[in-house]
Amino acid sequence: PKVTFFGENIPPILRDTSHQLIASASSLLVIGTSLTTFSSYRLVSLAHERGIPIVLCTIGPTRADDMVTMRFHDRLSVFIP
């Protein structure tokens, strides 16, 4: 599957592409993750460092709760029917 499991890194090509996309983004939407994997957390951290607004939607706490502009504690079906 094309997912990043706990303890794994995202593939380098995906990491580099993600960094480029975040560099040119006007905002970042993060859904359905606790950001436990450091690779995903780094992407949110990069957006935060660049001052990009971050909207986060997931149930439960995440490692980036203090970085986000807007936080929704809802099921994904609220946003993605």
CSV table of C-alpha atoms in Angstrom, one decimal:
chain,number,residue,atom,x,y,z
A,1,PRO,CA,0.0,0.0,0.0
A,2,LYS,CA,1.1,3.6,-0.5
A,3,VAL,CA,1.0,4.6,3.1
A,4,THR,CA,3.7,5.4,5.7
A,5,PHE,CA,3.5,3.1,8.6
A,6,PHE,CA,4.7,4.0,12.1
A,7,GLY,CA,8.5,4.2,12.2
A,8,GLU,CA,8.9,4.5,8.5
A,9,ASN,CA,10.0,7.5,6.4
A,10,ILE,CA,8.1,8.7,3.3
A,11,PRO,CA,10.0,7.9,0.1
A,12,PRO,CA,12.6,10.6,-0.8
A,13,ILE,CA,10.8,11.5,-4.1
A,14,LEU,CA,7.5,12.0,-2.2
A,15,ARG,CA,9.3,14.0,0.6
A,16,ASP,CA,10.9,16.3,-2.0
A,17,THR,CA,7.7,16.8,-3.9
A,18,SER,CA,5.8,17.5,-0.7
A,19,HIS,CA,8.4,20.1,0.4
A,20,GLN,CA,8.0,21.8,-3.0
A,21,LEU,CA,4.2,21.8,-2.8
A,22,ILE,CA,4.3,23.2,0.7
A,23,ALA,CA,6.7,25.9,-0.3
A,24,SER,CA,4.2,27.2,-2.9
A,25,ALA,CA,1.0,26.5,-0.9
A,26,SER,CA,-1.3,29.2,0.5
A,27,SER,CA,-2.7,26.8,3.1
A,28,LEU,CA,-2.4,23.2,4.3
A,29,LEU,CA,-5.3,20.8,5.0
A,30,VAL,CA,-4.4,17.9,7.3
A,31,ILE,CA,-7.0,15.2,7.8
A,32,GLY,CA,-7.3,11.9,9.6
A,33,THR,CA,-3.9,11.6,11.2
A,34,SER,CA,-2.4,11.9,14.7
A,35,LEU,CA,0.9,13.0,13.0
A,36,THR,CA,2.7,10.3,15.0
A,37,THR,CA,5.0,9.5,12.2
A,38,PHE,CA,7.8,12.0,12.2
A,39,SER,CA,7.7,12.3,8.4
A,40,SER,CA,4.2,13.6,8.4
A,41,TYR,CA,4.8,15.8,11.4
A,42,ARG,CA,7.8,17.4,9.6
A,43,LEU,CA,5.6,18.5,6.7
A,44,VAL,CA,3.2,20.3,9.1
A,45,SER,CA,6.1,21.8,10.9
A,46,LEU,CA,7.5,23.1,7.6
A,47,ALA,CA,4.2,24.7,6.8
A,48,HIS,CA,4.1,26.3,10.2
A,49,GLU,CA,7.7,27.6,9.9
A,50,ARG,CA,6.7,29.3,6.6
A,51,GLY,CA,3.7,30.9,8.2
A,52,ILE,CA,1.2,28.9,6.1
A,53,PRO,CA,-2.2,28.5,7.6
A,54,ILE,CA,-2.9,24.9,8.7
A,55,VAL,CA,-6.3,23.4,9.1
A,56,LEU,CA,-6.4,20.1,11.0
A,57,CYS,CA,-9.3,17.6,11.2
A,58,THR,CA,-9.0,14.4,13.2
A,59,ILE,CA,-10.4,12.9,16.4
A,60,GLY,CA,-8.0,13.0,19.3
A,61,PRO,CA,-4.8,14.9,20.0
A,62,THR,CA,-2.0,15.3,17.6
A,63,ARG,CA,1.6,16.4,17.9
A,64,ALA,CA,0.9,19.6,15.9
A,65,ASP,CA,-2.2,20.9,17.8
A,66,ASP,CA,-0.2,24.0,18.9
A,67,MET,CA,0.8,24.8,15.3
A,68,VAL,CA,-2.5,24.8,13.6
A,69,THR,CA,-4.6,27.8,12.6
A,70,MET,CA,-7.9,25.9,12.8
A,71,ARG,CA,-8.6,22.6,14.5
A,72,PHE,CA,-11.7,20.4,14.1
A,73,HIS,CA,-12.3,17.4,16.4
A,74,ASP,CA,-14.6,15.6,14.1
A,75,ARG,CA,-14.9,12.5,12.0
A,76,LEU,CA,-13.6,12.8,8.5
A,77,SER,CA,-17.1,12.1,7.2
A,78,VAL,CA,-18.0,15.6,8.3
A,79,PHE,CA,-15.6,17.0,5.7
A,80,ILE,CA,-15.4,14.2,3.2
A,81,PRO,CA,-18.9,12.7,2.7
